[in-house]
mmCIF file of C-alpha atoms in Angstrom:
data_model
loop_
_atom_site.group_PDB
_atom_site.id
_atom_site.type_symbol
_atom_site.label_atom_id
_atom_site.label_comp_id
_atom_site.label_asym_id
_atom_site.label_seq_id
_atom_site.Cartn_x
_atom_site.Cartn_y
_atom_site.Cartn_z
ATOM 1 C CA UNK A 17 4.695 60.164 36.433
ATOM 2 C CA UNK A 18 1.365 59.895 34.627
ATOM 3 C CA UNK A 19 -0.401 61.959 31.966
ATOM 4 C CA UNK A 20 -2.397 63.954 34.530
ATOM 5 C CA UNK A 21 0.798 65.249 36.128
ATOM 6 C CA UNK A 22 2.254 66.072 32.726
ATOM 7 C CA UNK A 23 -0.883 68.028 31.845
ATOM 8 C CA UNK A 24 -0.629 70.017 35.079
ATOM 9 C CA UNK A 25 3.019 70.827 34.327
ATOM 10 C CA UNK A 26 2.209 71.910 30.776
ATOM 11 C CA UNK A 27 -0.605 74.170 31.977
ATOM 12 C CA UNK A 28 1.414 76.258 34.410
ATOM 13 C CA UNK A 29 4.981 75.173 33.786
ATOM 14 C CA UNK A 30 5.262 73.517 37.184
ATOM 15 C CA UNK A 31 3.539 70.914 39.320
ATOM 16 C CA UNK A 32 3.105 70.846 43.099
ATOM 17 C CA UNK A 33 3.622 67.948 45.473
ATOM 18 C CA UNK A 34 -0.083 68.032 46.282
ATOM 19 C CA UNK A 35 -0.973 67.621 42.615
ATOM 20 C CA UNK A 36 1.428 64.695 42.272
ATOM 21 C CA UNK A 37 -0.036 62.984 45.335
ATOM 22 C CA UNK A 38 -3.598 63.637 44.128
ATOM 23 C CA UNK A 39 -2.668 61.941 40.849
ATOM 24 C CA UNK A 40 -1.954 58.717 42.747
ATOM 25 C CA UNK A 41 1.818 58.958 43.202
ATOM 26 C CA UNK A 42 3.751 58.888 46.469
ATOM 27 C CA UNK A 43 6.739 60.732 47.865
ATOM 28 C CA UNK A 44 8.998 57.842 46.938
ATOM 29 C CA UNK A 45 7.859 58.225 43.330
ATOM 30 C CA UNK A 46 8.858 61.885 43.437
ATOM 31 C CA UNK A 47 12.287 60.958 44.801
ATOM 32 C CA UNK A 48 12.705 58.340 42.102
ATOM 33 C CA UNK A 49 11.761 60.861 39.397
ATOM 34 C CA UNK A 50 14.293 63.335 40.810
ATOM 35 C CA UNK A 51 17.048 60.695 40.855
ATOM 36 C CA UNK A 52 16.217 59.667 37.290
ATOM 37 C CA UNK A 53 16.406 63.268 36.101
ATOM 38 C CA UNK A 54 12.764 63.332 35.037
ATOM 39 C CA UNK A 55 11.816 66.060 37.524
ATOM 40 C CA UNK A 56 13.743 68.948 39.055
ATOM 41 C CA UNK A 57 12.876 70.694 42.315
ATOM 42 C CA UNK A 58 12.251 74.409 41.836
ATOM 43 C CA UNK A 59 11.649 75.016 45.543
ATOM 44 C CA UNK A 60 10.097 73.096 48.418
ATOM 45 C CA UNK A 61 7.004 71.313 47.149
ATOM 46 C CA UNK A 62 7.316 72.710 43.599
ATOM 47 C CA UNK A 63 8.624 70.627 40.696
ATOM 48 C CA UNK A 64 8.987 70.850 36.916
ATOM 49 C CA UNK A 65 9.895 68.437 34.171
ATOM 50 C CA UNK A 66 13.629 68.608 33.568
ATOM 51 C CA UNK A 67 13.216 68.829 29.789
ATOM 52 C CA UNK A 68 10.959 71.864 30.195
ATOM 53 C CA UNK A 69 13.456 73.918 32.202
ATOM 54 C CA UNK A 70 16.728 72.708 30.649
ATOM 55 C CA UNK A 71 16.863 75.509 28.095
ATOM 56 C CA UNK A 72 15.505 78.254 30.374
ATOM 57 C CA UNK A 73 17.610 81.275 31.236
ATOM 58 C CA UNK A 74 18.020 82.257 34.879
ATOM 59 C CA UNK A 75 15.435 84.997 34.373
ATOM 60 C CA UNK A 76 12.920 82.546 32.875
ATOM 61 C CA UNK A 77 13.477 80.067 35.692
ATOM 62 C CA UNK A 78 13.055 82.772 38.317
ATOM 63 C CA UNK A 79 9.830 83.852 36.626
ATOM 64 C CA UNK A 80 8.492 80.279 36.815
ATOM 65 C CA UNK A 81 9.349 79.993 40.515
ATOM 66 C CA UNK A 82 7.824 83.425 41.176
ATOM 67 C CA UNK A 83 4.595 82.386 39.484
ATOM 68 C CA UNK A 84 4.445 79.246 41.613
ATOM 69 C CA UNK A 85 4.911 81.300 44.782
ATOM 70 C CA UNK A 86 2.336 83.981 43.997
ATOM 71 C CA UNK A 87 -0.160 81.343 42.824
ATOM 72 C CA UNK A 88 0.146 79.682 46.223
ATOM 73 C CA UNK A 89 -0.098 82.968 48.153
ATOM 74 C CA UNK A 90 -3.305 83.973 46.387
ATOM 75 C CA UNK A 91 -4.961 87.391 46.357
ATOM 76 C CA UNK A 92 -3.397 90.361 48.088
ATOM 77 C CA UNK A 93 0.155 89.899 46.782
ATOM 78 C CA UNK A 94 1.968 91.543 43.873
ATOM 79 C CA UNK A 95 5.221 90.316 42.347
ATOM 80 C CA UNK A 96 7.770 93.092 42.821
ATOM 81 C CA UNK A 97 11.483 93.953 42.642
ATOM 82 C CA UNK A 98 13.605 91.314 40.818
ATOM 83 C CA UNK A 99 10.661 88.927 40.542
ATOM 84 C CA UNK A 100 8.532 91.503 38.733
ATOM 85 C CA UNK A 101 11.459 92.227 36.406
ATOM 86 C CA UNK A 102 11.658 88.498 35.641
ATOM 87 C CA UNK A 103 7.922 88.404 34.904
ATOM 88 C CA UNK A 104 8.441 91.168 32.329
ATOM 89 C CA UNK A 105 11.413 89.347 30.766
ATOM 90 C CA UNK A 106 13.899 92.061 31.755
ATOM 91 C CA UNK A 107 17.552 90.987 31.852
ATOM 92 C CA UNK A 108 19.262 90.833 35.223
ATOM 93 C CA UNK A 109 22.798 90.244 36.401
ATOM 94 C CA UNK A 110 24.216 89.134 39.749
ATOM 95 C CA UNK A 111 20.996 89.498 41.692
ATOM 96 C CA UNK A 112 21.910 89.496 45.404
ATOM 97 C CA UNK A 113 19.617 86.547 46.058
ATOM 98 C CA UNK A 114 17.280 84.109 44.382
ATOM 99 C CA UNK A 115 14.428 84.890 46.740
ATOM 100 C CA UNK A 116 11.014 85.612 45.300
ATOM 101 C CA UNK A 117 9.945 89.193 46.055
ATOM 102 C CA UNK A 118 6.308 90.080 46.646
ATOM 103 C CA UNK A 119 4.601 93.194 48.005
ATOM 104 C CA UNK A 120 1.664 92.726 50.347
ATOM 105 C CA UNK A 121 -1.486 94.699 49.691
ATOM 106 C CA UNK A 122 -3.047 93.965 53.084
ATOM 107 C CA UNK A 123 -0.784 96.349 55.023
ATOM 108 C CA UNK A 124 0.608 93.610 57.264
ATOM 109 C CA UNK A 125 4.275 93.683 58.251
ATOM 110 C CA UNK A 126 6.938 92.610 55.789
ATOM 111 C CA UNK A 127 9.142 89.606 56.473
ATOM 112 C CA UNK A 128 11.437 87.042 54.881
ATOM 113 C CA UNK A 129 10.617 83.368 55.102
ATOM 114 C CA UNK A 130 11.205 80.193 53.095
ATOM 115 C CA UNK A 131 12.845 81.969 50.178
ATOM 116 C CA UNK A 132 10.130 84.619 49.880
ATOM 117 C CA UNK A 133 10.622 88.285 50.781
ATOM 118 C CA UNK A 134 7.376 90.029 51.784
ATOM 119 C CA UNK A 135 7.593 93.798 51.239
ATOM 120 C CA UNK A 136 4.960 96.215 52.451
ATOM 121 C CA UNK A 137 4.102 99.709 51.255
ATOM 122 C CA UNK A 138 1.649 101.900 49.398
ATOM 123 C CA UNK A 139 0.931 100.579 45.914
ATOM 124 C CA UNK A 140 -1.138 102.893 43.683
ATOM 125 C CA UNK A 141 -3.368 101.140 41.185
ATOM 126 C CA UNK A 142 -1.403 102.596 38.273
ATOM 127 C CA UNK A 143 1.759 100.811 39.469
ATOM 128 C CA UNK A 144 0.210 97.344 39.047
ATOM 129 C CA UNK A 145 -0.731 95.298 36.000
ATOM 130 C CA UNK A 146 -1.545 91.704 35.080
ATOM 131 C CA UNK A 147 1.096 89.538 33.438
ATOM 132 C CA UNK A 148 0.140 85.957 32.568
ATOM 133 C CA UNK A 149 -2.831 86.341 34.896
ATOM 134 C CA UNK A 150 -0.749 87.408 37.914
ATOM 135 C CA UNK A 151 -0.522 90.805 39.601
ATOM 136 C CA UNK A 152 2.886 92.321 38.835
ATOM 137 C CA UNK A 153 4.456 95.733 39.408
ATOM 138 C CA UNK A 154 4.744 97.730 36.212
ATOM 139 C CA UNK A 155 8.218 97.630 34.608
ATOM 140 C CA UNK A 156 9.440 101.087 35.642
ATOM 141 C CA UNK A 157 8.540 100.582 39.293
ATOM 142 C CA UNK A 158 9.908 97.016 39.259
ATOM 143 C CA UNK A 159 13.233 98.226 37.844
ATOM 144 C CA UNK A 160 13.543 101.006 40.434
ATOM 145 C CA UNK A 161 12.592 98.664 43.291
ATOM 146 C CA UNK A 162 15.236 96.144 42.233
ATOM 147 C CA UNK A 163 17.823 98.919 41.908
ATOM 148 C CA UNK A 164 17.362 99.924 45.561
ATOM 149 C CA UNK A 165 18.562 96.542 46.822
ATOM 150 C CA UNK A 166 21.247 95.475 44.331
ATOM 151 C CA UNK A 167 24.628 96.766 43.122
ATOM 152 C CA UNK A 168 24.969 99.724 40.772
ATOM 153 C CA UNK A 169 26.196 97.405 38.027
ATOM 154 C CA UNK A 170 23.247 95.044 38.423
ATOM 155 C CA UNK A 171 20.765 97.914 38.532
ATOM 156 C CA UNK A 172 22.292 99.462 35.412
ATOM 157 C CA UNK A 173 21.941 96.156 33.535
ATOM 158 C CA UNK A 174 18.279 95.858 34.509
ATOM 159 C CA UNK A 175 17.394 99.465 33.686
ATOM 160 C CA UNK A 176 19.215 99.322 30.331
ATOM 161 C CA UNK A 177 17.380 96.119 29.416
ATOM 162 C CA UNK A 178 13.984 97.639 30.265
ATOM 163 C CA UNK A 179 14.806 100.691 28.155
ATOM 164 C CA UNK A 180 16.055 98.570 25.250
ATOM 165 C CA UNK A 181 12.943 96.382 25.301
ATOM 166 C CA UNK A 182 10.720 99.463 25.269
ATOM 167 C CA UNK A 183 9.194 98.516 28.619
ATOM 168 C CA UNK A 184 10.382 101.703 30.301
ATOM 169 C CA UNK A 185 11.359 105.240 29.358
ATOM 170 C CA UNK A 186 13.985 107.499 30.881
ATOM 171 C CA UNK A 187 11.208 109.943 31.825
ATOM 172 C CA UNK A 188 9.221 107.152 33.470
ATOM 173 C CA UNK A 189 12.219 106.003 35.507
ATOM 174 C CA UNK A 190 12.861 109.596 36.599
ATOM 175 C CA UNK A 191 9.224 109.987 37.635
ATOM 176 C CA UNK A 192 9.179 106.821 39.735
ATOM 177 C CA UNK A 193 12.494 107.843 41.298
ATOM 178 C CA UNK A 194 11.075 111.200 42.351
ATOM 179 C CA UNK A 195 7.977 109.528 43.741
ATOM 180 C CA UNK A 196 9.975 106.957 45.737
ATOM 181 C CA UNK A 197 12.799 109.326 46.684
ATOM 182 C CA UNK A 198 12.417 108.588 50.411
ATOM 183 C CA UNK A 199 12.903 104.838 49.986
ATOM 184 C CA UNK A 200 16.072 103.300 51.422
ATOM 185 C CA UNK A 201 18.499 102.920 48.534
ATOM 186 C CA UNK A 202 16.698 105.470 46.333
ATOM 187 C CA UNK A 203 19.790 107.648 45.768
ATOM 188 C CA UNK A 204 21.803 104.592 44.803
ATOM 189 C CA UNK A 205 19.044 103.535 42.401
ATOM 190 C CA UNK A 206 18.867 107.017 40.861
ATOM 191 C CA UNK A 207 22.576 106.832 39.971
ATOM 192 C CA UNK A 208 22.046 103.520 38.175
ATOM 193 C CA UNK A 209 19.109 104.994 36.267
ATOM 194 C CA UNK A 210 21.286 107.891 35.051
ATOM 195 C CA UNK A 211 24.032 105.513 33.907
ATOM 196 C CA UNK A 212 21.693 103.154 32.047
ATOM 197 C CA UNK A 213 21.287 103.261 28.274
ATOM 198 C CA UNK A 214 18.680 101.560 26.122
ATOM 199 C CA UNK A 215 21.166 101.238 23.269
ATOM 200 C CA UNK A 216 22.852 98.400 25.170
ATOM 201 C CA UNK A 217 21.701 95.249 23.397
ATOM 202 C CA UNK A 218 22.971 92.699 25.928
ATOM 203 C CA UNK A 219 24.006 92.249 29.535
ATOM 204 C CA UNK A 220 27.631 92.241 28.382
ATOM 205 C CA UNK A 221 27.281 95.633 26.715
ATOM 206 C CA UNK A 222 25.635 97.116 29.812
ATOM 207 C CA UNK A 223 28.421 95.739 32.010
ATOM 208 C CA UNK A 224 30.969 97.140 29.544
ATOM 209 C CA UNK A 225 29.422 100.603 29.856
ATOM 210 C CA UNK A 226 29.543 100.302 33.648
ATOM 211 C CA UNK A 227 33.202 99.249 33.450
ATOM 212 C CA UNK A 228 34.032 102.339 31.401
ATOM 213 C CA UNK A 229 32.220 104.650 33.833
ATOM 214 C CA UNK A 230 33.920 103.139 36.865
ATOM 215 C CA UNK A 231 37.306 103.164 35.148
ATOM 216 C CA UNK A 232 37.095 106.777 33.997
ATOM 217 C CA UNK A 233 36.955 105.922 30.276
ATOM 218 C CA UNK A 234 35.140 108.592 28.200
ATOM 219 C CA UNK A 235 31.568 107.544 27.491
ATOM 220 C CA UNK A 236 31.309 106.237 23.922
ATOM 221 C CA UNK A 237 28.565 106.411 21.352
ATOM 222 C CA UNK A 238 26.807 103.060 20.898
ATOM 223 C CA UNK A 239 25.635 100.970 17.943
ATOM 224 C CA UNK A 240 27.496 103.178 15.478
ATOM 225 C CA UNK A 241 27.585 102.440 11.753
ATOM 226 C CA UNK A 242 31.103 102.742 10.324
ATOM 227 C CA UNK A 243 31.266 103.712 6.667
ATOM 228 C CA UNK A 244 34.182 103.351 4.300
ATOM 229 C CA UNK A 245 34.935 104.408 0.777
ATOM 230 C CA UNK A 246 32.529 101.853 -0.685
ATOM 231 C CA UNK A 247 29.702 101.983 1.857
ATOM 232 C CA UNK A 248 28.924 100.425 5.233
ATOM 233 C CA UNK A 249 31.820 98.505 6.765
ATOM 234 C CA UNK A 250 30.415 97.495 10.141
ATOM 235 C CA UNK A 251 28.101 98.373 12.995
ATOM 236 C CA UNK A 252 30.140 98.500 16.209
ATOM 237 C CA UNK A 253 29.055 98.311 19.835
ATOM 238 C CA UNK A 254 31.064 101.371 20.963
ATOM 239 C CA UNK A 255 32.730 104.264 19.177
ATOM 240 C CA UNK A 256 34.973 107.098 20.353
ATOM 241 C CA UNK A 257 35.109 109.322 17.275
ATOM 242 C CA UNK A 258 37.428 111.902 18.860
ATOM 243 C CA UNK A 259 39.950 109.093 19.381
ATOM 244 C CA UNK A 260 39.190 107.302 16.090
ATOM 245 C CA UNK A 261 38.625 104.120 18.071
ATOM 246 C CA UNK A 262 35.921 101.457 18.352
ATOM 247 C CA UNK A 263 35.099 98.788 20.922
ATOM 248 C CA UNK A 264 33.396 95.413 20.752
ATOM 249 C CA UNK A 265 32.074 93.113 23.466
ATOM 250 C CA UNK A 266 32.414 89.584 22.095
ATOM 251 C CA UNK A 267 29.794 87.473 23.817
ATOM 252 C CA UNK A 268 28.007 84.154 23.584
ATOM 253 C CA UNK A 269 26.047 85.247 20.528
ATOM 254 C CA UNK A 270 29.125 85.307 18.318
ATOM 255 C CA UNK A 271 31.124 82.379 19.625
ATOM 256 C CA UNK A 272 28.800 80.203 21.692
ATOM 257 C CA UNK A 273 25.556 78.341 21.399
ATOM 258 C CA UNK A 274 23.926 81.201 19.451
ATOM 259 C CA UNK A 275 26.523 81.178 16.690
ATOM 260 C CA UNK A 276 24.571 81.500 13.442
ATOM 261 C CA UNK A 277 27.177 79.426 11.590
ATOM 262 C CA UNK A 278 26.386 76.166 13.388
ATOM 263 C CA UNK A 279 27.664 73.972 10.557
ATOM 264 C CA UNK A 280 30.940 75.914 10.363
ATOM 265 C CA UNK A 281 31.811 77.301 13.828
ATOM 266 C CA UNK A 282 35.127 78.705 12.629
ATOM 267 C CA UNK A 283 33.464 80.907 10.045
ATOM 268 C CA UNK A 284 32.452 83.480 12.620
ATOM 269 C CA UNK A 285 36.124 84.026 13.466
ATOM 270 C CA UNK A 286 36.951 84.572 9.787
ATOM 271 C CA UNK A 287 34.022 86.974 9.386
ATOM 272 C CA UNK A 288 34.992 88.937 12.479
ATOM 273 C CA UNK A 289 38.608 89.227 11.339
ATOM 274 C CA UNK A 290 37.471 90.590 7.963
ATOM 275 C CA UNK A 291 35.090 92.971 9.728
ATOM 276 C CA UNK A 292 37.837 94.238 12.031
ATOM 277 C CA UNK A 293 40.195 94.733 9.087
ATOM 278 C CA UNK A 294 37.459 96.744 7.383
ATOM 279 C CA UNK A 295 37.066 99.024 10.411
ATOM 280 C CA UNK A 296 40.832 99.533 10.668
ATOM 281 C CA UNK A 297 40.852 100.347 6.965
ATOM 282 C CA UNK A 298 38.768 103.463 7.706
ATOM 283 C CA UNK A 299 41.505 104.792 9.981
ATOM 284 C CA UNK A 300 40.218 103.535 13.314
ATOM 285 C CA UNK A 301 41.530 101.253 16.007
ATOM 286 C CA UNK A 302 39.507 98.490 17.649
ATOM 287 C CA UNK A 303 39.504 96.920 21.109
ATOM 288 C CA UNK A 304 37.776 93.664 22.014
ATOM 289 C CA UNK A 305 36.952 92.072 25.341
ATOM 290 C CA UNK A 306 34.989 89.045 26.534
ATOM 291 C CA UNK A 307 32.803 88.145 29.507
ATOM 292 C CA UNK A 308 35.594 87.015 31.911
ATOM 293 C CA UNK A 309 37.300 90.385 31.371
ATOM 294 C CA UNK A 310 34.329 92.345 32.781
ATOM 295 C CA UNK A 311 34.800 94.512 34.718
ATOM 296 C CA UNK A 312 38.571 94.264 35.290
ATOM 297 C CA UNK A 313 41.222 96.903 35.909
ATOM 298 C CA UNK A 314 43.457 95.256 33.301
ATOM 299 C CA UNK A 315 40.712 95.601 30.672
ATOM 300 C CA UNK A 316 40.235 99.281 31.517
ATOM 301 C CA UNK A 317 43.965 99.981 31.299
ATOM 302 C CA UNK A 318 44.261 98.110 28.008
ATOM 303 C CA UNK A 319 41.327 100.099 26.609
ATOM 304 C CA UNK A 320 42.893 103.354 27.814
ATOM 305 C CA UNK A 321 46.175 102.501 26.066
ATOM 306 C CA UNK A 322 44.316 101.508 22.886
ATOM 307 C CA UNK A 323 42.440 104.824 22.858
ATOM 308 C CA UNK A 324 45.665 106.787 23.238
ATOM 309 C CA UNK A 325 47.345 104.721 20.512
ATOM 310 C CA UNK A 326 44.505 105.321 18.070
ATOM 311 C CA UNK A 327 44.515 109.058 18.772
ATOM 312 C CA UNK A 328 48.255 109.125 18.132
ATOM 313 C CA UNK A 329 47.998 107.098 14.918
ATOM 314 C CA UNK A 330 44.819 108.418 13.316
ATOM 315 C CA UNK A 331 44.066 111.901 14.652
ATOM 316 C CA UNK A 332 46.910 113.962 13.190
ATOM 317 C CA UNK A 333 45.570 116.969 11.358
ATOM 318 C CA UNK A 334 42.013 116.544 12.642
ATOM 319 C CA UNK A 335 40.358 119.661 14.065
ATOM 320 C CA UNK A 336 37.436 119.472 16.480
ATOM 321 C CA UNK A 337 35.133 122.434 16.937
ATOM 322 C CA UNK A 338 33.056 122.429 20.114
ATOM 323 C CA UNK A 339 29.354 122.864 19.409
ATOM 324 C CA UNK A 340 27.091 125.092 21.437
#
């Protein structure tokens, strides 16, 4: 692989077979580069340097593939659905497929071919914008489109991420839902929009909220600051004040590759134990769960028991007056 190919890859993030051949290489050189781990195949005829994509998230990788597809298709196509969400950097979970989704502006029939889903429909000018030089559906429409073809949990994750990032508003999602109410899957998408919450700061927190809804757990407050006798004790993911109980999703950020205590990985465990003791010292219980426990019936039942235990232990003598 020569400098010209590397320049092409740096410019757009990917390189095509045609560009590699034009640079003087042959198909056997491509195969050799793939075997050596220098290149990776993104899709048929589209490659990237392995080092460039190694640290990419699934969303970032899907965005790169989507850009390659729409660049090849040319004018008259807009990235839509999950692919538009990826272009905006919106989190996704358990997308039903890895196909690239585009909407045709020429009115021709939709179809699915070679890993690309061609949608067709009316696209008002206000629903489209440029992202990195490509036509992309605006975030609120992209989120609603994706929600019509994926699970409630997946749609809730995507909508919550868009809200958290400030790319969408609840009013905007409601408006697009009313406008696209006749779409197949629109009622299903509307439910996911109602369940979503921009206070969710990660996919794990969004999935946790979905787990609670599906399991009949009372909806908690989120990102609550717990104060003790001497000031702030902790900021917790979930809080049920009427039960004097808190909840925490323990994800990759705390224990994995994003651990801030790289030189002392065990320190995070010590810090979390001290933090939990501080919360319990204010007369509250705490439940924790991790990614493999989402969403599981056992986790819901354990959380239900923990809530009841905290109410029994910490709520004696407390009086609640209903407001309004």
